[in-house]
C-alpha cells in the first residue's frame, strides 16, 4: 500500500522518499499546465537536481496510447533502468497515465505521485489504479500498481479554480456517504462556493483515510472496493456521453449527477431514506446544476453503462446504499428503473 505523506513542504518530503528508494535515475512527468505551475515549486528539491523532465499535453484526450508511448520512449531514450523512478506531478490524468507507464516499463519501475488537484488527491493518486482511455471508453486499459508514496500538499489547492474544487469535492461527498452520518453531514455543511482551505485540508485527509481503509481491505476490487464506484455507473456514462458529443464535463460533476440518480435507485431498491436523498440532492443541484440530457439519449447512456467494468454479465451492476454508511454491493437495475432514475436527475 502506498505511503501517504501529508506535508506543506513537498521538496523535503520528496527528497526524503527518494533517498529511501535510492533510484539510479529520476524522471518527472508533468503536463503542459503543471510543468510551469507546479513543477517549479518542487524543482529545488535536492533529489531532482539531475532529474530528467518529461512533459505531456494536458487534458483527458491526452490520456491515450499515443501519449503513453511517448512517455515509454522518453524513458527509453533517457536510459531508464528497472531501478529508476518516475515522479508524477499533476492531476488524475498525469498520475493515472504516469503510473501505468511506470508499471509497464521494463515490467515495473517505482513511481511517486504528487497530486496537484483536489480530485487526484482524494481519488486518482491514491489506491493504485493506473491506466489510459481507449476506443472512447474511460480507463479501459490499465493495471493495479501502487505508487511508492503519495505526497499530499493541500497548498496546491489554493490556486485551483472553483470548477475543479467542485469536481474533486464530489468524490469527497461520495466517501462521506460511504462512511457515515457525521462525515456526510459535515460535508453537506461545507461552504463549497467559498471554501475554507483549513477545513478543506482536514476533510481531504479524512477522505483519503476512508478510501485507504477500503483499498487496504480489497486492493484489486473483488468486493468492498466496488463501494468506491457509488455514483460512477451512471456518472461514467454521463461523462463518456459528454465527451463523445464534444462537450466534456469534469469527472466530479458527472459523478455528482451519478450520485443523484444512483441514490434515487437506492431509495427504490434498498430503502435508502427519502429525506437523506432530498438533502444530498439539494446540495448537488445547488453546486453542480443538472445535466442537459434528453429522453432520446437514454438508450445510448444505458449502452455506455453496459460497458462498466463492474459488470460480469449483461446486467448493469450498481453499488447502492440502504442508509448513509450502509453499503449494498452488486445491485442490479432494469433499463426501466435506470430511465426512471435519469428522469429524476433531469427533473429533480
Ligand atoms: N476511483 C475508484 C477506485 O479507486 O476504486
Coordinates of C-alpha atoms and ligand atoms in Angstrom, one line a residue:
X1 CA 0.0 0.0 0.0
X2 CA 1.3 3.5 -0.8
X3 CA 2.8 5.5 1.9
X4 CA 0.7 8.7 2.2
X5 CA 2.7 11.8 3.3
X6 CA 0.8 14.9 4.4
X7 CA 3.0 18.0 4.2
X8 CA 3.3 21.6 3.3
X9 CA 7.0 21.1 2.3
X10 CA 6.8 18.9 -0.8
X11 CA 10.5 19.3 -1.8
X12 CA 11.7 17.9 1.5
X13 CA 9.1 15.1 1.6
X14 CA 10.1 14.2 -2.0
X15 CA 13.8 14.2 -1.2
X16 CA 13.3 12.0 1.8
X17 CA 11.3 9.4 0.0
X18 CA 13.7 9.4 -3.0
X19 CA 16.6 8.9 -0.7
X20 CA 14.8 5.8 0.7
X21 CA 14.2 4.4 -2.8
X22 CA 17.7 5.4 -4.0
X23 CA 16.9 5.2 -7.7
X24 CA 19.7 5.3 -10.3
X25 CA 17.9 7.9 -12.4
X26 CA 14.9 10.1 -11.6
X27 CA 12.3 11.3 -14.2
X28 CA 9.4 13.6 -13.6
X29 CA 6.2 13.6 -15.5
X30 CA 4.0 16.7 -15.8
X31 CA 1.6 18.1 -18.3
X32 CA 1.5 21.4 -20.1
X33 CA -0.2 23.1 -17.1
X34 CA 1.6 21.5 -14.1
X35 CA 5.1 21.8 -15.9
X36 CA 5.0 25.5 -15.4
X37 CA 2.5 25.9 -12.5
X38 CA 3.6 23.1 -10.1
X39 CA 6.9 21.6 -11.1
X40 CA 8.8 24.8 -10.4
X41 CA 7.5 24.7 -6.8
X42 CA 9.3 21.4 -6.2
X43 CA 12.2 21.7 -8.7
X44 CA 14.5 22.9 -5.9
X45 CA 14.2 19.5 -4.2
X46 CA 17.8 18.4 -3.9
X47 CA 16.8 15.0 -5.3
X48 CA 15.6 16.5 -8.5
X49 CA 18.9 18.2 -9.4
X50 CA 19.7 15.7 -12.1
X51 CA 16.2 14.6 -12.9
X52 CA 15.0 14.4 -16.5
X53 CA 11.7 16.1 -17.1
X54 CA 9.0 14.5 -19.4
X55 CA 6.2 16.8 -20.4
X56 CA 2.9 15.7 -22.0
X57 CA -0.2 17.6 -23.1
X58 CA -2.9 18.5 -20.5
X59 CA -6.5 17.2 -20.7
X60 CA -8.3 13.9 -20.8
X61 CA -7.9 13.4 -24.5
X62 CA -4.1 13.1 -23.9
X63 CA -4.8 10.1 -21.7
X64 CA -4.1 7.9 -24.7
X65 CA -2.0 5.1 -26.1
X66 CA -0.1 7.8 -28.2
X67 CA 0.9 9.8 -25.1
X68 CA 1.8 6.6 -23.2
X69 CA 4.1 5.5 -26.0
X70 CA 5.8 9.0 -25.9
X71 CA 6.4 8.5 -22.2
X72 CA 7.8 5.0 -22.7
X73 CA 10.0 6.5 -25.5
X74 CA 11.3 9.3 -23.2
X75 CA 12.1 6.7 -20.5
X76 CA 13.9 4.5 -23.1
X77 CA 15.8 7.4 -24.6
X78 CA 16.7 8.7 -21.1
X79 CA 18.2 5.2 -20.4
X80 CA 15.8 4.4 -17.5
X81 CA 16.6 1.1 -15.9
X82 CA 14.5 -1.1 -13.5
X83 CA 16.0 0.9 -10.7
X84 CA 14.8 4.3 -12.0
X85 CA 11.9 6.2 -10.6
X86 CA 9.1 8.4 -12.1
X87 CA 7.7 11.3 -10.1
X88 CA 4.2 12.1 -11.4
X89 CA 3.2 15.7 -10.8
X90 CA -0.3 16.7 -11.8
X91 CA -4.0 15.8 -11.8
X92 CA -5.5 12.3 -12.3
X93 CA -4.6 12.2 -16.0
X94 CA -0.9 12.5 -15.2
X95 CA -0.9 10.1 -12.2
X96 CA -3.1 7.5 -14.0
X97 CA -1.0 7.6 -17.2
X98 CA 2.3 8.0 -15.4
X99 CA 1.5 5.2 -13.0
X100 CA 0.7 2.9 -15.9
X101 CA 3.8 3.9 -17.8
X102 CA 5.9 3.1 -14.7
X103 CA 4.0 -0.2 -14.1
X104 CA 4.7 -1.4 -17.6
X105 CA 8.2 0.0 -18.4
X106 CA 10.7 -2.9 -18.0
X107 CA 7.8 -4.7 -16.2
X108 CA 7.7 -2.0 -13.5
X109 CA 9.7 0.8 -12.1
X110 CA 9.0 2.8 -8.9
X111 CA 6.6 5.8 -9.1
X112 CA 5.7 8.5 -6.7
X113 CA 2.5 10.6 -7.0
X114 CA 2.3 14.3 -6.3
X115 CA -1.3 15.1 -6.9
X116 CA -1.9 18.8 -7.6
X117 CA -5.8 18.8 -7.9
X118 CA -8.4 18.0 -5.3
X119 CA -9.7 15.2 -7.5
X120 CA -6.4 13.5 -7.7
X121 CA -5.6 14.0 -4.0
X122 CA -8.7 12.3 -2.8
X123 CA -9.1 9.7 -5.5
X124 CA -6.9 9.2 -8.6
X125 CA -3.5 9.3 -7.0
X126 CA -4.4 7.0 -4.1
X127 CA -5.3 3.3 -4.4
X128 CA -3.1 2.0 -7.2
X129 CA -5.4 2.2 -10.2
X130 CA -3.5 3.3 -13.3
X131 CA -4.4 3.4 -16.9
X132 CA -5.5 5.2 -20.1
X133 CA -8.7 5.7 -22.1
X134 CA -9.2 3.5 -25.2
X135 CA -11.7 3.4 -28.0
X136 CA -13.9 6.1 -26.4
X137 CA -14.0 4.3 -23.0
X138 CA -12.5 5.7 -19.9
X139 CA -9.7 3.8 -18.2
X140 CA -10.3 0.9 -20.5
X141 CA -6.7 -0.3 -20.4
X142 CA -4.8 -0.3 -17.1
X143 CA -3.3 -2.1 -14.2
X144 CA -3.4 -2.0 -10.4
X145 CA 0.1 -0.7 -9.5
X146 CA 0.8 1.0 -6.2
X147 CA 2.9 4.1 -6.1
X148 CA 5.7 4.0 -3.5
X149 CA 4.3 7.2 -2.0
X150 CA 1.7 9.9 -2.4
X151 CA 2.7 13.3 -1.3
X152 CA -0.4 15.4 -0.3
X153 CA 0.2 19.1 -0.1
X154 CA -3.1 20.9 0.1
X155 CA -1.3 24.3 -0.6
X156 CA -1.6 23.3 -4.3
X157 CA -5.4 23.7 -3.8
X158 CA -5.3 27.4 -3.0
X159 CA -4.7 28.3 -6.7
X160 CA -7.2 25.7 -8.1
X161 CA -10.3 27.1 -9.8
X162 CA -13.8 26.7 -8.4
X163 CA -14.9 24.2 -11.0
X164 CA -12.0 21.8 -10.2
X165 CA -12.6 22.2 -6.5
X166 CA -16.2 21.2 -7.0
X167 CA -15.1 18.3 -9.2
X168 CA -12.9 16.8 -6.5
X169 CA -15.4 17.6 -3.8
X170 CA -17.9 15.2 -5.5
X171 CA -15.6 12.3 -4.7
X172 CA -15.3 13.5 -1.1
X173 CA -19.1 13.7 -0.8
X174 CA -19.2 10.1 -2.1
X175 CA -16.6 9.0 0.6
X176 CA -18.8 10.7 3.3
X177 CA -21.9 8.8 2.1
X178 CA -19.9 5.6 2.3
X179 CA -18.5 6.4 5.7
X180 CA -21.4 7.5 7.9
X181 CA -23.8 10.2 9.2
X182 CA -21.3 12.6 10.9
X183 CA -18.9 12.8 8.0
X184 CA -21.8 13.2 5.5
X185 CA -23.5 16.0 7.5
X186 CA -20.2 17.8 7.8
X187 CA -19.7 17.6 4.0
X188 CA -23.2 19.0 3.3
X189 CA -22.4 21.9 5.7
X190 CA -19.1 22.8 4.0
X191 CA -19.1 26.2 2.2
X192 CA -18.2 24.8 -1.2
X193 CA -18.8 28.1 -3.0
X194 CA -16.3 29.9 -0.8
X195 CA -14.1 27.1 0.5
X196 CA -12.4 27.4 3.9
X197 CA -9.0 25.9 3.0
X198 CA -8.0 24.9 6.5
X199 CA -11.2 22.9 6.9
X200 CA -10.8 21.5 3.4
X201 CA -7.4 20.2 4.4
X202 CA -9.0 18.3 7.3
X203 CA -11.7 16.9 5.1
X204 CA -9.2 15.8 2.4
X205 CA -7.3 13.8 5.0
X206 CA -10.5 12.2 6.3
X207 CA -11.5 11.4 2.7
X208 CA -8.2 9.8 1.9
X209 CA -8.4 7.7 5.1
X210 CA -11.8 6.4 4.0
X211 CA -10.5 5.4 0.6
X212 CA -7.3 3.9 2.0
X213 CA -9.3 1.7 4.5
X214 CA -11.4 0.3 1.7
X215 CA -8.4 -0.2 -0.7
X216 CA -6.4 -1.9 2.0
X217 CA -9.2 -4.4 2.5
X218 CA -9.7 -5.1 -1.2
X219 CA -6.8 -3.7 -3.4
X220 CA -8.0 -5.4 -6.6
X221 CA -11.7 -4.6 -6.4
X222 CA -13.0 -8.1 -5.9
X223 CA -15.5 -7.0 -3.2
X224 CA -15.8 -4.0 -1.0
X225 CA -13.7 -1.7 -3.2
X226 CA -16.7 -1.7 -5.6
X227 CA -18.3 0.6 -3.0
X228 CA -16.0 3.4 -4.3
X229 CA -18.0 3.2 -7.6
X230 CA -21.0 4.7 -5.9
X231 CA -22.4 7.3 -8.4
X232 CA -19.9 6.1 -11.1
X233 CA -22.0 3.7 -13.1
X234 CA -24.3 6.4 -14.3
X235 CA -21.6 9.1 -13.7
X236 CA -19.2 7.5 -16.1
X237 CA -21.9 7.0 -18.7
X238 CA -22.7 10.8 -18.5
X239 CA -19.0 11.7 -18.6
X240 CA -18.4 9.5 -21.7
X241 CA -21.6 10.8 -23.3
X242 CA -20.5 14.5 -22.9
X243 CA -17.0 13.6 -24.1
X244 CA -18.5 11.8 -27.2
X245 CA -20.7 14.8 -28.1
X246 CA -17.7 17.2 -27.9
X247 CA -18.7 19.0 -24.7
X248 CA -16.6 17.3 -22.0
X249 CA -17.6 17.8 -18.3
X250 CA -15.3 17.4 -15.4
X251 CA -15.3 13.9 -13.9
X252 CA -16.6 15.1 -10.5
X253 CA -19.5 16.9 -12.0
X254 CA -20.6 13.7 -13.8
X255 CA -20.1 11.7 -10.5
X256 CA -22.2 14.3 -8.6
X257 CA -25.0 13.7 -11.1
X258 CA -24.4 10.0 -10.9
X259 CA -24.9 10.2 -7.2
X260 CA -28.3 11.8 -7.6
X261 CA -29.5 9.1 -10.0
X262 CA -28.0 6.2 -8.0
X263 CA -29.3 7.4 -4.7
X264 CA -32.7 7.5 -6.3
X265 CA -32.2 3.8 -7.2
X266 CA -31.0 3.3 -3.6
X267 CA -34.4 4.6 -2.3
X268 CA -36.3 2.3 -4.8
X269 CA -34.2 -0.8 -4.3
X270 CA -32.6 -0.6 -0.8
X271 CA -34.9 1.6 1.1
X272 CA -32.4 4.5 1.4
X273 CA -34.2 7.2 3.4
X274 CA -36.1 9.7 1.2
X275 CA -35.1 12.7 3.3
X276 CA -31.4 11.9 3.0
X277 CA -31.8 11.6 -0.7
X278 CA -33.5 15.1 -0.7
X279 CA -30.8 16.6 1.5
X280 CA -28.0 15.3 -0.7
X281 CA -29.7 16.2 -4.0
X282 CA -30.4 19.8 -2.8
X283 CA -26.6 20.2 -2.2
X284 CA -25.7 18.7 -5.5
X285 CA -28.1 20.7 -7.6
X286 CA -27.1 23.9 -5.8
X287 CA -23.4 23.4 -6.7
X288 CA -23.4 21.2 -9.8
X289 CA -26.7 22.1 -11.6
X290 CA -28.5 19.5 -13.7
X291 CA -27.3 17.7 -16.8
X292 CA -28.8 18.8 -20.1
X293 CA -29.9 15.3 -21.4
X294 CA -32.9 14.2 -23.4
X295 CA -35.0 11.0 -23.3
X296 CA -33.8 10.3 -26.8
X297 CA -30.3 9.9 -25.4
X298 CA -31.2 7.3 -22.7
X299 CA -30.6 4.3 -25.0
X300 CA -27.0 5.3 -25.7
X301 CA -26.5 6.2 -22.0
X302 CA -27.7 2.7 -20.9
X303 CA -25.4 1.2 -23.6
X304 CA -22.5 3.1 -22.1
X305 CA -23.4 1.7 -18.7
X306 CA -23.3 -1.8 -20.1
X307 CA -19.6 -1.3 -20.7
X308 CA -19.0 -0.6 -17.0
X309 CA -16.0 -2.6 -15.6
X310 CA -18.1 -3.9 -12.7
X311 CA -20.5 -5.8 -14.9
X312 CA -19.7 -9.5 -15.1
X313 CA -22.7 -10.5 -17.4
X314 CA -25.2 -8.5 -19.4
X315 CA -26.7 -6.9 -16.2
X316 CA -25.7 -3.5 -15.1
X317 CA -24.0 -3.6 -11.7
X318 CA -24.5 -0.8 -9.1
X319 CA -23.2 -0.1 -5.7
X320 CA -26.1 1.3 -3.7
X321 CA -26.8 2.3 0.0
X322 CA -29.6 1.3 2.4
X323 CA -28.6 4.3 4.5
X324 CA -25.6 6.6 4.8
X325 CA -22.7 4.3 5.7
X326 CA -24.7 1.1 4.8
X327 CA -23.2 -0.3 1.6
X328 CA -25.2 -2.7 -0.7
X329 CA -22.8 -4.2 -3.3
X330 CA -23.8 -5.9 -6.5
X331 CA -27.3 -4.4 -7.0
X332 CA -28.9 -4.7 -10.4
X333 CA -31.4 -2.3 -12.1
X334 CA -33.5 -2.8 -15.1
X335 CA -33.5 -0.4 -18.1
X336 CA -36.8 1.0 -17.0
X337 CA -35.5 1.6 -13.4
X338 CA -32.4 3.4 -14.8
X339 CA -34.6 5.5 -17.1
X340 CA -36.7 6.5 -14.1
X341 CA -33.5 7.5 -12.2
X342 CA -32.4 9.6 -15.2
X343 CA -35.9 11.3 -15.2
X344 CA -35.4 12.1 -11.5
X345 CA -31.9 13.5 -12.3
X346 CA -33.4 15.8 -15.0
X347 CA -36.4 16.9 -13.2
X348 CA -35.3 16.5 -9.5
Ligands
LIG1 N1 -11.9 5.6 -8.1 C1 -12.4 4.4 -7.5 C2 -11.3 3.5 -7.0 O1 -10.1 3.9 -6.9 O2 -11.5 2.3 -6.8

